[in-house]
Amino acid sequence: MISIIVKKEITDLMRDKRFWIIATVLSLLSGLACLTAWQSNARTNAERMAAQQMSRDGWLNQPPKNPHTAAHFGNFAFRLKTSLSMFDNGLDSYTGTSVFLEPHKQDDFKFSQAEDATSIIRFGELTPAFVLQCIPPLLIVFVCFNAVSVEKENSTIKLLLSQGTSVPQLVAGKIVGYWLVVSLLIMPVFVAVFLMMPPPVHATRGDTGVRFVLLLVNYLLYAGIVITACVVVSAFSQTSRSALIKLLGLWMLACVVVPKVTSNLGSTIYQTPSQYAYAKLVKHDEANGLDGHDPADARRAVLLRQLLTRYQVDTVTALPVNFDAIAMVESERYTTQIYRKRLGEVRSIFNRQNRISQFATFLNPFQTVQYTSMALCGTDYAQFTYFQDQAERYRLYFVNTMNEFMATHTKSGDWKTKFGQEVYRHIRPFNYREPAAGWAIGQQGPAFIALMSWLLVCFVLVKATKRVRIL
Amino acid sequence: MKANSTVTLLRFDWLQLKRSHAFWQLTALLLVISGYAAFYGRTEVEQQQQKIDLLKHDIDSSMRVVSLELQKRDTTAAWHYDDFLFSLHANRPDGTAALAFGQRDLHKFAVSITTGTYFYNKYATGYENKTLSGEIANPQKQLAGHLDTSFVLVFLLPLYFILISYNLLSSEKEGGTLLLLAGQAVSIPGFMLTKLALRWLIGAVLGTLIILAAATITQAAFDYRLFCMVLATWLYVGCWAGITAVVTAFHRSSGFNALSLVSAWLLFCLAIPATLTALLNVVYPVDAKAQLTAAVQKANARVFATPKPLLASTFYQQYPLYNNIPRDTFPNGWYNPRWVRAMHLLLDKEVKPYDARYHAQLAQRIRSTDGLDYCSPAVLAQSIFNRTAASDMQQMLAYDTATYHHFALWRDYLDEKIFLHQNTLTKKEFERLPQYHFTPVIDYTQINRRLVALGLVTLSLFASSYGMMKRPLFRKMI
C-alpha cells in the first residue's frame, strides 16, 4: 500500500506547477552558487598560494644574517581553502586569511574577507550550502503543507483508510514520495559540486570522498526531517490554511530567528575580552611568570646556573654554546605556555558561546545541518583552531631551529656571525594537513548526535499520527 | 468610495483583527523579540564601551605618571625604549549604534596611539601595539550576525506584515462575502487598499514603537537620526504593503498569496543580497592584500638589516628636516631614539603606497557596491539603518583613515622633539600633545536618496497593483 501512495505522490508532485517553478528557482540559484563559489575558491587559493610562495622566497633570499635575526624576518601562514569549502564557506569569511609567524610572540589571524565587505554580507553568502539549507525547506513547506489536510478537506482520507491503510502508513508513504522527489533536486547540486570541486591544495587524509558522501547523506537526511515535520503538521491540522501558517511560522523561527538568538545569547552571557586586555595579560605573564612569582630575569638566571653546572664552567663566555640563543629557546618555550594558557581561555569563552547554538541543534534541524555541513567541509571553528595550532607549531619549529643553530654554532655574546641560505634552507616550508573526517565529526559531536536524534524523532512523529482525528 | 464607508470598513476590519488570537500572538512574539533585540544592542554597545574605557583608564594612568614626573622635573624623554606616551583613538558607539550594530563587530574600535611603526604593527606583528591589529572576535557569532532592532525591522516586521495581510481579499472570497461586497457601493480596489492601509498603519506604529522603546532602553538620542529610522520603517512597511497589493491583485487563494509573499521575502531578504555578495567577491576582489603582507615583511627585514651609516644617509635624504647632526650614523643601538625612529619612519614610508592601494581598492569596491543597495528594499532599509547608526563600512573605513591621521599627528609632534630637541619633551609640550577625536560624519544625502528610493518603490508597487485591479480581467475574476 505504501508503494502505491509513494507512486501517487510522485506523480502528483510532478504535475504540480508550483513544484516546477520552485525547482527551477532552486536549480538556477544552485547553479549560480556553484559557479561563483568555484570562481571565488579558485581565485582565492591562487592568490594565497602566490602570497605563500612570495613569503617563502623572501625567507630564502634574505641576505646572510645572524640566525635569530633571520627568524625575525618571519613567515606567513596563509589559510588555503579546502576543496569542499566550495560547497560550504562556513566561517571562512570571518576567520582571517593569514597569520604572521615570528619569534617571541603568537600573532593573530588577519585580513578576514568580511572586513572588506559592505553590510550586505550580513544577509548571507550565496553558496550551494546556503541554497540547500534555506530554499528546500520552503519548497517542502510549499508542496507539503496540504499533504494530508487536503485529503481531510476533500474527505478522500476516509476512502483511503477504508482501503485498509492506516494514517501512519499514509503519512509514511507521502513522506517517502516527497523525499524521493526532493532528493532528485538535491542530487544534481552535488553532482555539479563534484564535477567543479577543485583538487585539494594541501595535504589531506585522503578522506575528501568520505566527507563528500557524508555531506550528501547529511542533506538528504535534512530534507527527510523537514518533509516529515511538514507532513505530520499537515496531518494534525484541520485545514490546509492552518497547516500552512504553522509551517511558515516554524520555518521563520528555525531559519531566521532561533540561529541568531542562540548565537547572540552566547556572546551576551560570556563576554569576549578585548585585544588590549588579552595583550596586557600576556605581557604580565611574560614579565612575572605564569604563576605571577617567576620574573623573566630570575628564569634567565636559573637557566644560566643550570648551564654553568652542566658544562662545569664559571662564566658565560666559557660556555661552549651561545647562552643568549639557549635563553631564547627557553623563553620561546615559556611564552608558548603563556600563549597556550591565554589563548586557551579565549577559546574556552568562544566554545561556551558556541555551545548554546550547538545544543540548539537538538531543537532546530536547520542549525543541525549548518554545524554538520561546516564540519564536513572543513570550515567550522574547530578546524580553524586546528589550522591555528599547526601554524603555531610551525612557528615554534622554525624559530627554535634557528635559535638552536645559533646556540650550537656561535658563542655567547656573538651576534655578529652571519649565515646564509644554507641555514635558511633547513627550514621546510609550511604545509598544512587537514584533520581526518572522524576528528572533524568528533568536534561537532552534539550536532551529529542531534542529526541522529532527529531521525528518531521522525519515526516517533510518524507513529504518533495514528492519533490524528478524522472527522 | 465615500469617507463614511471607509471608516466603517476600517472599524470592521480592526474589530476582526482584534478578535484574532493569531494577530495578538504574532504581535506579542514580535514585541518579545524586539525587547530582546534592544537588550542585545545595549549589551553589545556596553561591552565595546567597557573595552574602550579599560584602554582609556590605562592610558590615563600612564599619562598621569608622566605628568607627575613632569611636576618634579621640567622635561622628560620624547621617546623611551619602553613606550609611555599614549593617546586613545576610539570609535565609541552610542545608543543609536545599539539599534543597528552593522559592521562594528568586524573592525577595531579602540586604538592606543603611540610612536612605533604603524603598518608593521597593523598588518604583520602587532608586537609593540596590539590594539592596531584588530579586535578578538568569535567567528561563529560574526557569521550569525546581530539580532538587533534593525534586524527586527528589516527581516521580521515584513514577515509579521505578510502574516496579517496575506488574505486581504482571498479570505472574503473563500468566505463567500466578496460577491456581497461587490454588490455594495464599495469598490473592490478601494476596499483592498483600505484594509491594506490599516495593516500598514499597524506595521508602521509597531515599528515606531519598537524603535522608540529600543532608543529608550539603549539611551539613544531622540534626534534626526532616530527620525530617519522611523521614516525608513514607515516606507519599508509601505514597500511590503505594495508587494502585498501586487500579489493580492492576482486574486488567487490565501495559500497562493502566503507562498508568494514569503517567496518575495526570501527573494528580497536572502536570495538577492546573498547573490550580490557572491558576485561582488568575483567582480571586485581585494587582491592588494597579499602584496601588502609581502611588502610589510620585506620592508621590515630590509630596513632592520640596513647598516646604520647607510640607513642614516637614506633617512636624512628623505627627511632633510631632521638632518641637524652632521655625519650622524646612529650610534648606540636600540637606545638611540634617532635610529629607532628613522627605521620606523622609513618602514612606514615604504609600505604606505601598498596600504594606499589596498584602501583605494576597498574604497572603489564600496563606491561600486553603493548602487547595489537599490536592488532590494531590504538591503536599502538595512543600508539606511546602518548609515544612520554610523555602523556601516564607510564609517569603519573613515575611522581607520582617521586612526592613521591621529598617529601621523602624534608621530610628527614627537619626532620633532626627538630629532630637533634632543629627545626632550617639556611640561608645556606634554600638555599640548595632539589630541584627535573621531566623530563619524553621517552622509545624509545618501540616506535621503535611499529614503526617496524606498518611497518611489512603494508608490510604483501601489500604482501597479491599482492598475491590475482596474483591469476588466480582475473584475471578471470576482
Short mmCIF file of N, CA, C and O in Angstrom, two decimals, chain B residues 419-462:
data_model
loop_
_atom_site.label_atom_id
_atom_site.label_comp_id
_atom_site.label_asym_id
_atom_site.label_seq_id
_atom_site.Cartn_x
_atom_site.Cartn_y
_atom_site.Cartn_z
N PHE B 419 64.09 64.51 17.21
CA PHE B 419 65.19 64.86 16.32
C PHE B 419 65.74 66.27 16.55
O PHE B 419 66.93 66.49 16.49
N LEU B 420 64.83 67.20 16.78
CA LEU B 420 65.29 68.59 16.80
C LEU B 420 65.46 69.17 18.21
O LEU B 420 66.02 70.23 18.38
N HIS B 421 64.93 68.48 19.22
CA HIS B 421 65.06 69.00 20.59
C HIS B 421 65.72 67.99 21.52
O HIS B 421 65.34 67.86 22.68
N GLN B 422 66.67 67.25 20.98
CA GLN B 422 67.44 66.27 21.76
C GLN B 422 66.54 65.33 22.58
O GLN B 422 66.82 65.03 23.75
N ASN B 423 65.49 64.87 21.98
CA ASN B 423 64.61 63.89 22.62
C ASN B 423 64.06 64.38 23.95
O ASN B 423 63.89 63.60 24.89
N THR B 424 63.80 65.66 24.04
CA THR B 424 63.21 66.15 25.30
C THR B 424 61.80 66.70 25.05
O THR B 424 61.51 67.28 24.01
N LEU B 425 60.99 66.50 26.05
CA LEU B 425 59.62 66.97 26.00
C LEU B 425 59.38 67.78 27.27
O LEU B 425 59.51 67.24 28.38
N THR B 426 59.05 69.05 27.09
CA THR B 426 58.84 69.89 28.28
C THR B 426 57.40 69.70 28.79
O THR B 426 56.56 69.13 28.10
N LYS B 427 57.18 70.23 29.97
CA LYS B 427 55.86 70.12 30.59
C LYS B 427 54.79 70.77 29.68
O LYS B 427 53.72 70.22 29.48
N LYS B 428 55.17 71.93 29.16
CA LYS B 428 54.24 72.65 28.31
C LYS B 428 53.92 71.83 27.05
O LYS B 428 52.77 71.74 26.62
N GLU B 429 55.00 71.26 26.48
CA GLU B 429 54.81 70.47 25.25
C GLU B 429 53.97 69.22 25.54
O GLU B 429 53.18 68.79 24.71
N PHE B 430 54.19 68.67 26.72
CA PHE B 430 53.42 67.49 27.13
C PHE B 430 51.92 67.84 27.17
O PHE B 430 51.08 67.07 26.71
N GLU B 431 51.65 69.02 27.73
CA GLU B 431 50.25 69.43 27.83
C GLU B 431 49.63 69.70 26.47
O GLU B 431 48.41 69.66 26.31
N ARG B 432 50.51 70.00 25.49
CA ARG B 432 49.99 70.32 24.15
C ARG B 432 50.04 69.11 23.20
O ARG B 432 49.91 69.28 21.99
N LEU B 433 50.25 67.94 23.75
CA LEU B 433 50.31 66.74 22.89
C LEU B 433 49.02 66.67 22.05
O LEU B 433 47.93 66.89 22.59
N PRO B 434 49.14 66.39 20.75
CA PRO B 434 47.94 66.47 19.91
C PRO B 434 46.87 65.46 20.31
O PRO B 434 47.17 64.30 20.56
N GLN B 435 45.67 65.93 20.38
CA GLN B 435 44.53 65.06 20.66
C GLN B 435 43.66 65.06 19.41
O GLN B 435 43.58 66.05 18.71
N TYR B 436 43.04 63.95 19.16
CA TYR B 436 42.21 63.84 17.95
C TYR B 436 41.01 62.97 18.30
O TYR B 436 41.18 61.86 18.77
N HIS B 437 39.85 63.52 18.13
CA HIS B 437 38.65 62.73 18.45
C HIS B 437 37.93 62.36 17.18
O HIS B 437 37.64 63.23 16.35
N PHE B 438 37.66 61.10 17.05
CA PHE B 438 36.95 60.66 15.85
C PHE B 438 35.45 60.85 16.05
O PHE B 438 34.87 60.35 17.01
N THR B 439 34.88 61.61 15.15
CA THR B 439 33.42 61.78 15.18
C THR B 439 32.89 61.36 13.82
O THR B 439 33.32 61.91 12.80
N PRO B 440 32.01 60.39 13.79
CA PRO B 440 31.51 59.96 12.49
C PRO B 440 30.72 61.07 11.80
O PRO B 440 29.97 61.80 12.46
N VAL B 441 30.96 61.19 10.51
CA VAL B 441 30.19 62.18 9.74
C VAL B 441 29.15 61.41 8.93
O VAL B 441 29.51 60.61 8.06
N ILE B 442 27.92 61.62 9.28
CA ILE B 442 26.85 60.85 8.62
C ILE B 442 26.45 61.54 7.32
O ILE B 442 26.20 62.74 7.29
N ASP B 443 26.44 60.75 6.26
CA ASP B 443 26.13 61.29 4.94
C ASP B 443 24.61 61.26 4.73
O ASP B 443 24.04 60.27 4.27
N TYR B 444 23.96 62.38 5.09
CA TYR B 444 22.50 62.42 4.99
C TYR B 444 22.01 62.45 3.55
O TYR B 444 20.89 62.05 3.28
N THR B 445 22.88 62.90 2.64
CA THR B 445 22.46 62.89 1.23
C THR B 445 22.19 61.46 0.78
O THR B 445 21.18 61.17 0.13
N GLN B 446 23.12 60.57 1.15
CA GLN B 446 22.95 59.16 0.78
C GLN B 446 21.71 58.56 1.45
O GLN B 446 20.98 57.80 0.83
N ILE B 447 21.52 58.94 2.71
CA ILE B 447 20.37 58.40 3.45
C ILE B 447 19.07 58.90 2.80
O ILE B 447 18.15 58.11 2.54
N ASN B 448 19.02 60.21 2.53
CA ASN B 448 17.81 60.78 1.93
C ASN B 448 17.52 60.15 0.57
O ASN B 448 16.37 59.88 0.23
N ARG B 449 18.60 59.92 -0.19
CA ARG B 449 18.44 59.32 -1.51
C ARG B 449 17.76 57.95 -1.39
O ARG B 449 16.88 57.59 -2.15
N ARG B 450 18.21 57.21 -0.38
CA ARG B 450 17.66 55.87 -0.16
C ARG B 450 16.20 55.94 0.33
O ARG B 450 15.38 55.10 -0.03
N LEU B 451 15.94 56.93 1.15
CA LEU B 451 14.56 57.09 1.63
C LEU B 451 13.63 57.40 0.46
O LEU B 451 12.54 56.82 0.34
N VAL B 452 14.11 58.27 -0.42
CA VAL B 452 13.29 58.62 -1.59
C VAL B 452 13.08 57.37 -2.45
O VAL B 452 11.97 57.10 -2.92
N ALA B 453 14.15 56.58 -2.62
CA ALA B 453 14.04 55.36 -3.43
C ALA B 453 13.00 54.42 -2.84
O ALA B 453 12.17 53.86 -3.58
N LEU B 454 13.03 54.25 -1.52
CA LEU B 454 12.05 53.37 -0.88
C LEU B 454 10.63 53.88 -1.13
O LEU B 454 9.73 53.10 -1.44
N GLY B 455 10.48 55.22 -1.03
CA GLY B 455 9.18 55.83 -1.26
C GLY B 455 8.71 55.59 -2.69
O GLY B 455 7.55 55.23 -2.92
N LEU B 456 9.64 55.74 -3.65
CA LEU B 456 9.28 55.56 -5.06
C LEU B 456 8.89 54.12 -5.35
O LEU B 456 7.94 53.85 -6.09
N VAL B 457 9.65 53.18 -4.76
CA VAL B 457 9.33 51.76 -4.97
C VAL B 457 7.92 51.49 -4.45
O VAL B 457 7.10 50.84 -5.12
N THR B 458 7.62 52.03 -3.27
CA THR B 458 6.30 51.82 -2.67
C THR B 458 5.21 52.37 -3.60
O THR B 458 4.23 51.68 -3.90
N LEU B 459 5.43 53.59 -4.06
CA LEU B 459 4.42 54.22 -4.93
C LEU B 459 4.22 53.40 -6.20
O LEU B 459 3.08 53.15 -6.62
N SER B 460 5.33 52.98 -6.82
CA SER B 460 5.19 52.25 -8.08
C SER B 460 4.49 50.90 -7.86
O SER B 460 3.72 50.46 -8.71
N LEU B 461 4.76 50.28 -6.70
CA LEU B 461 4.10 48.99 -6.43
C LEU B 461 2.59 49.20 -6.28
O LEU B 461 1.80 48.42 -6.82
N PHE B 462 2.22 50.26 -5.58
CA PHE B 462 0.79 50.53 -5.40
C PHE B 462 0.14 50.89 -6.73
O PHE B 462 -0.98 50.44 -7.02
#
